[in-house]
Amino acid sequence: MQLVLASSSPRRKQLLRMLGLPFDILVSDVDESFDDDLSPSEIVQQLAYKKAYAVWQQASDACVIGADTIVVCEGDVLGKPASEQDAFRMLKRLSGTTHEVWTGVAICTKKECVTFAEKTDVTFWPLTDEDIWAYIATKEPLDKAGAYGIQQRGALFVQKVNGDYFSVVGLPIARLARELKKFGFYPFR
């Protein structure tokens, strides 16, 4: 069975390569809106499922992996910023606090579709306005949930990570490897 990643994210592609399994990429173009009444775990699992299922419909003989990541601060979901001002607002809010990063994963095949979610707590150092604007000037935060990328310069803001670092990057690779074994994919062969 072919393994397919339903994502154009270079970070997810790089993480999935860690498993040493061959895979293809097919990008889903799904509506990423969600019901505000859902829990963070439900949101990311639903969005991951939508992405995986949309691609699975194009490649129904494959095992398709979809994923989605959100940042939650004091109960509010922080998606990708709509503008530089929005990125500033998000980073100012995350400054000196601990927030949650949720990544949901869906694995869809002909036989079944399995979803799961991982939560990681991330604590930021207090940030100055100058730090935030300098980071925004790099354009790095503009396409990332919560307006930062932990695997790039956004790492300079992180004081502590409690949970799966790779989940914050965008794919909880150790958990994914365990789930993929159930579908016949073995990273250590």
PDB file of C-alpha atoms in Angstrom, residues 15-185:
ATOM      1  CA  LEU A  15       9.375  14.862   9.867  1.00  0.00           C
ATOM      2  CA  LEU A  16       7.721  12.044   7.937  1.00  0.00           C
ATOM      3  CA  ARG A  17      11.057  11.393   6.202  1.00  0.00           C
ATOM      4  CA  MET A  18      12.446  10.530   9.651  1.00  0.00           C
ATOM      5  CA  LEU A  19      10.498   7.267   9.493  1.00  0.00           C
ATOM      6  CA  GLY A  20      12.511   6.137   6.485  1.00  0.00           C
ATOM      7  CA  LEU A  21       9.361   5.080   4.638  1.00  0.00           C
ATOM      8  CA  PRO A  22       8.695   6.047   1.017  1.00  0.00           C
ATOM      9  CA  PHE A  23       5.724   8.352   0.628  1.00  0.00           C
ATOM     10  CA  ASP A  24       4.087  10.670  -1.872  1.00  0.00           C
ATOM     11  CA  ILE A  25       2.488  14.041  -1.316  1.00  0.00           C
ATOM     12  CA  LEU A  26      -0.991  15.008  -2.458  1.00  0.00           C
ATOM     13  CA  VAL A  27      -2.312  18.291  -1.166  1.00  0.00           C
ATOM     14  CA  SER A  28      -5.872  18.628   0.032  1.00  0.00           C
ATOM     15  CA  ASP A  29      -7.761  21.827  -0.588  1.00  0.00           C
ATOM     16  CA  VAL A  30     -10.359  21.718   2.156  1.00  0.00           C
ATOM     17  CA  ASP A  31     -12.202  24.343   4.109  1.00  0.00           C
ATOM     18  CA  GLU A  32     -10.343  24.691   7.415  1.00  0.00           C
ATOM     19  CA  SER A  33     -13.170  26.346   9.306  1.00  0.00           C
ATOM     20  CA  PHE A  34     -14.434  24.630  12.439  1.00  0.00           C
ATOM     21  CA  ASP A  35     -17.242  24.812  14.970  1.00  0.00           C
ATOM     22  CA  ASP A  36     -16.278  27.037  17.912  1.00  0.00           C
ATOM     23  CA  ASP A  37     -18.053  24.651  20.284  1.00  0.00           C
ATOM     24  CA  LEU A  38     -15.508  21.880  19.654  1.00  0.00           C
ATOM     25  CA  SER A  39     -12.638  21.200  22.044  1.00  0.00           C
ATOM     26  CA  PRO A  40      -9.078  21.782  20.756  1.00  0.00           C
ATOM     27  CA  SER A  41      -8.615  18.000  20.474  1.00  0.00           C
ATOM     28  CA  GLU A  42     -11.807  17.689  18.425  1.00  0.00           C
ATOM     29  CA  ILE A  43     -10.865  20.648  16.197  1.00  0.00           C
ATOM     30  CA  VAL A  44      -7.476  19.278  15.140  1.00  0.00           C
ATOM     31  CA  GLN A  45      -8.782  15.745  14.677  1.00  0.00           C
ATOM     32  CA  GLN A  46     -11.694  16.991  12.563  1.00  0.00           C
ATOM     33  CA  LEU A  47      -9.428  19.154  10.386  1.00  0.00           C
ATOM     34  CA  ALA A  48      -6.848  16.364  10.009  1.00  0.00           C
ATOM     35  CA  TYR A  49      -9.644  13.982   9.010  1.00  0.00           C
ATOM     36  CA  LYS A  50     -11.035  16.440   6.432  1.00  0.00           C
ATOM     37  CA  LYS A  51      -7.592  16.739   4.831  1.00  0.00           C
ATOM     38  CA  ALA A  52      -6.827  13.021   4.861  1.00  0.00           C
ATOM     39  CA  TYR A  53     -10.264  12.010   3.617  1.00  0.00           C
ATOM     40  CA  ALA A  54     -10.207  14.541   0.747  1.00  0.00           C
ATOM     41  CA  VAL A  55      -6.897  13.110  -0.478  1.00  0.00           C
ATOM     42  CA  TRP A  56      -7.988   9.519   0.170  1.00  0.00           C
ATOM     43  CA  GLN A  57     -10.890  10.097  -2.232  1.00  0.00           C
ATOM     44  CA  GLN A  58      -8.259  10.742  -4.943  1.00  0.00           C
ATOM     45  CA  ALA A  59      -6.034   7.815  -3.893  1.00  0.00           C
ATOM     46  CA  SER A  60      -8.372   5.233  -2.368  1.00  0.00           C
ATOM     47  CA  ASP A  61      -5.808   2.407  -2.466  1.00  0.00           C
ATOM     48  CA  ALA A  62      -3.391   4.439  -0.338  1.00  0.00           C
ATOM     49  CA  CYS A  63      -2.813   5.004   3.343  1.00  0.00           C
ATOM     50  CA  VAL A  64      -3.282   8.769   3.692  1.00  0.00           C
ATOM     51  CA  ILE A  65      -1.988  10.895   6.568  1.00  0.00           C
ATOM     52  CA  GLY A  66      -3.567  14.263   7.319  1.00  0.00           C
ATOM     53  CA  ALA A  67      -2.546  16.637  10.094  1.00  0.00           C
ATOM     54  CA  ASP A  68      -3.479  19.981  11.568  1.00  0.00           C
ATOM     55  CA  THR A  69      -1.961  22.118  14.323  1.00  0.00           C
ATOM     56  CA  ILE A  70      -3.483  24.909  16.398  1.00  0.00           C
ATOM     57  CA  VAL A  71      -2.276  27.079  19.248  1.00  0.00           C
ATOM     58  CA  VAL A  72      -4.604  27.628  22.211  1.00  0.00           C
ATOM     59  CA  CYS A  73      -4.019  30.464  24.667  1.00  0.00           C
ATOM     60  CA  GLU A  74      -6.346  30.794  27.642  1.00  0.00           C
ATOM     61  CA  GLY A  75      -9.023  28.839  25.781  1.00  0.00           C
ATOM     62  CA  ASP A  76      -8.800  30.867  22.559  1.00  0.00           C
ATOM     63  CA  VAL A  77      -7.653  29.251  19.319  1.00  0.00           C
ATOM     64  CA  LEU A  78      -4.906  31.199  17.572  1.00  0.00           C
ATOM     65  CA  GLY A  79      -4.725  30.203  13.927  1.00  0.00           C
ATOM     66  CA  LYS A  80      -2.495  31.652  11.257  1.00  0.00           C
ATOM     67  CA  PRO A  81      -2.278  35.443  11.491  1.00  0.00           C
ATOM     68  CA  ALA A  82      -4.240  37.438   8.936  1.00  0.00           C
ATOM     69  CA  SER A  83      -1.693  40.282   8.916  1.00  0.00           C
ATOM     70  CA  GLU A  84       1.468  41.562  10.582  1.00  0.00           C
ATOM     71  CA  GLN A  85      -0.683  43.384  13.149  1.00  0.00           C
ATOM     72  CA  ASP A  86      -2.511  40.148  13.895  1.00  0.00           C
ATOM     73  CA  ALA A  87       0.834  38.335  14.290  1.00  0.00           C
ATOM     74  CA  PHE A  88       1.953  41.054  16.728  1.00  0.00           C
ATOM     75  CA  ARG A  89      -1.265  40.697  18.723  1.00  0.00           C
ATOM     76  CA  MET A  90      -0.823  36.915  18.962  1.00  0.00           C
ATOM     77  CA  LEU A  91       2.846  37.034  19.959  1.00  0.00           C
ATOM     78  CA  LYS A  92       2.167  39.788  22.514  1.00  0.00           C
ATOM     79  CA  ARG A  93      -0.506  37.551  24.009  1.00  0.00           C
ATOM     80  CA  LEU A  94       1.840  34.523  24.140  1.00  0.00           C
ATOM     81  CA  SER A  95       4.638  36.577  25.721  1.00  0.00           C
ATOM     82  CA  GLY A  96       5.562  35.317  29.198  1.00  0.00           C
ATOM     83  CA  THR A  97       2.792  32.702  29.226  1.00  0.00           C
ATOM     84  CA  THR A  98       2.284  28.979  28.808  1.00  0.00           C
ATOM     85  CA  HIS A  99       0.006  27.970  25.947  1.00  0.00           C
ATOM     86  CA  GLU A 100      -1.123  24.704  24.400  1.00  0.00           C
ATOM     87  CA  VAL A 101      -0.185  23.437  20.969  1.00  0.00           C
ATOM     88  CA  TRP A 102      -2.520  20.744  19.633  1.00  0.00           C
ATOM     89  CA  THR A 103      -1.744  18.589  16.614  1.00  0.00           C
ATOM     90  CA  GLY A 104      -4.319  16.216  15.237  1.00  0.00           C
ATOM     91  CA  VAL A 105      -3.542  13.367  12.872  1.00  0.00           C
ATOM     92  CA  ALA A 106      -5.827  11.227  10.708  1.00  0.00           C
ATOM     93  CA  ILE A 107      -4.785   8.034   8.950  1.00  0.00           C
ATOM     94  CA  CYS A 108      -7.265   6.897   6.299  1.00  0.00           C
ATOM     95  CA  THR A 109      -7.319   3.652   4.331  1.00  0.00           C
ATOM     96  CA  LYS A 110      -9.972   1.620   2.558  1.00  0.00           C
ATOM     97  CA  LYS A 111     -10.719  -0.256   5.769  1.00  0.00           C
ATOM     98  CA  GLU A 112     -10.747   2.514   8.371  1.00  0.00           C
ATOM     99  CA  CYS A 113      -9.824   6.020   9.388  1.00  0.00           C
ATOM    100  CA  VAL A 114      -8.101   6.564  12.718  1.00  0.00           C
ATOM    101  CA  THR A 115      -7.592   9.948  14.364  1.00  0.00           C
ATOM    102  CA  PHE A 116      -5.662  11.102  17.407  1.00  0.00           C
ATOM    103  CA  ALA A 117      -4.444  14.341  18.959  1.00  0.00           C
ATOM    104  CA  GLU A 118      -1.383  15.338  20.961  1.00  0.00           C
ATOM    105  CA  LYS A 119      -1.145  18.343  23.293  1.00  0.00           C
ATOM    106  CA  THR A 120       2.126  20.030  24.184  1.00  0.00           C
ATOM    107  CA  ASP A 121       2.515  22.944  26.588  1.00  0.00           C
ATOM    108  CA  VAL A 122       4.913  25.670  25.437  1.00  0.00           C
ATOM    109  CA  THR A 123       6.144  28.473  27.703  1.00  0.00           C
ATOM    110  CA  PHE A 124       7.428  31.709  26.171  1.00  0.00           C
ATOM    111  CA  TRP A 125       9.941  34.073  27.683  1.00  0.00           C
ATOM    112  CA  PRO A 126       8.620  37.628  28.132  1.00  0.00           C
ATOM    113  CA  LEU A 127       9.004  39.384  24.769  1.00  0.00           C
ATOM    114  CA  THR A 128       9.650  43.038  24.027  1.00  0.00           C
ATOM    115  CA  ASP A 129       7.758  44.817  21.269  1.00  0.00           C
ATOM    116  CA  GLU A 130      11.120  45.187  19.510  1.00  0.00           C
ATOM    117  CA  ASP A 131      11.678  41.400  19.611  1.00  0.00           C
ATOM    118  CA  ILE A 132       8.222  40.753  18.218  1.00  0.00           C
ATOM    119  CA  TRP A 133       8.492  43.267  15.364  1.00  0.00           C
ATOM    120  CA  ALA A 134      11.990  42.032  14.447  1.00  0.00           C
ATOM    121  CA  TYR A 135      10.619  38.488  14.240  1.00  0.00           C
ATOM    122  CA  ILE A 136       7.618  39.590  12.168  1.00  0.00           C
ATOM    123  CA  ALA A 137      10.020  41.354   9.771  1.00  0.00           C
ATOM    124  CA  THR A 138      11.461  37.921   8.896  1.00  0.00           C
ATOM    125  CA  LYS A 139       7.980  36.956   7.547  1.00  0.00           C
ATOM    126  CA  GLU A 140       8.398  33.601   9.299  1.00  0.00           C
ATOM    127  CA  PRO A 141       5.354  33.923  11.592  1.00  0.00           C
ATOM    128  CA  LEU A 142       2.866  34.853   8.883  1.00  0.00           C
ATOM    129  CA  ASP A 143       1.950  31.307   7.807  1.00  0.00           C
ATOM    130  CA  LYS A 144       2.082  29.539  11.149  1.00  0.00           C
ATOM    131  CA  ALA A 145      -0.528  28.832  13.805  1.00  0.00           C
ATOM    132  CA  GLY A 146       0.038  31.127  16.767  1.00  0.00           C
ATOM    133  CA  ALA A 147       2.384  33.244  14.611  1.00  0.00           C
ATOM    134  CA  TYR A 148       5.580  31.337  15.381  1.00  0.00           C
ATOM    135  CA  GLY A 149       7.633  28.405  14.185  1.00  0.00           C
ATOM    136  CA  ILE A 150       9.424  26.563  16.989  1.00  0.00           C
ATOM    137  CA  GLN A 151      11.802  24.905  14.510  1.00  0.00           C
ATOM    138  CA  GLN A 152      13.102  28.243  13.239  1.00  0.00           C
ATOM    139  CA  ARG A 153      13.745  31.646  14.823  1.00  0.00           C
ATOM    140  CA  GLY A 154      10.567  31.327  16.865  1.00  0.00           C
ATOM    141  CA  ALA A 155      12.594  28.922  19.030  1.00  0.00           C
ATOM    142  CA  LEU A 156      14.305  31.981  20.525  1.00  0.00           C
ATOM    143  CA  PHE A 157      11.044  32.811  22.312  1.00  0.00           C
ATOM    144  CA  VAL A 158      10.610  29.382  23.903  1.00  0.00           C
ATOM    145  CA  GLN A 159      11.594  28.956  27.532  1.00  0.00           C
ATOM    146  CA  LYS A 160      10.200  25.455  28.029  1.00  0.00           C
ATOM    147  CA  VAL A 161       8.394  22.648  26.197  1.00  0.00           C
ATOM    148  CA  ASN A 162       6.371  20.076  28.109  1.00  0.00           C
ATOM    149  CA  GLY A 163       5.320  17.313  25.723  1.00  0.00           C
ATOM    150  CA  ASP A 164       6.187  16.256  22.198  1.00  0.00           C
ATOM    151  CA  TYR A 165       8.423  18.852  20.513  1.00  0.00           C
ATOM    152  CA  PHE A 166       7.727  17.347  17.081  1.00  0.00           C
ATOM    153  CA  SER A 167       4.002  17.800  17.633  1.00  0.00           C
ATOM    154  CA  VAL A 168       4.654  21.534  17.998  1.00  0.00           C
ATOM    155  CA  VAL A 169       6.564  21.450  14.700  1.00  0.00           C
ATOM    156  CA  GLY A 170       3.487  19.846  13.127  1.00  0.00           C
ATOM    157  CA  LEU A 171       3.616  16.043  13.326  1.00  0.00           C
ATOM    158  CA  PRO A 172       3.900  13.862  16.465  1.00  0.00           C
ATOM    159  CA  ILE A 173       6.233  11.471  14.707  1.00  0.00           C
ATOM    160  CA  ALA A 174       6.747   8.882  17.492  1.00  0.00           C
ATOM    161  CA  ARG A 175       3.007   8.450  18.012  1.00  0.00           C
ATOM    162  CA  LEU A 176       2.443   8.412  14.256  1.00  0.00           C
ATOM    163  CA  ALA A 177       5.030   5.622  13.843  1.00  0.00           C
ATOM    164  CA  ARG A 178       3.181   3.524  16.423  1.00  0.00           C
ATOM    165  CA  GLU A 179      -0.145   4.087  14.701  1.00  0.00           C
ATOM    166  CA  LEU A 180       1.276   3.324  11.241  1.00  0.00           C
ATOM    167  CA  LYS A 181       2.526  -0.062  12.481  1.00  0.00           C
ATOM    168  CA  LYS A 182      -1.132  -1.047  12.822  1.00  0.00           C
ATOM    169  CA  PHE A 183      -1.480  -0.409   9.081  1.00  0.00           C
ATOM    170  CA  GLY A 184       1.578  -2.479   8.172  1.00  0.00           C
ATOM    171  CA  PHE A 185       4.166   0.295   7.928  1.00  0.00           C
TER     172      PHE A 185
END
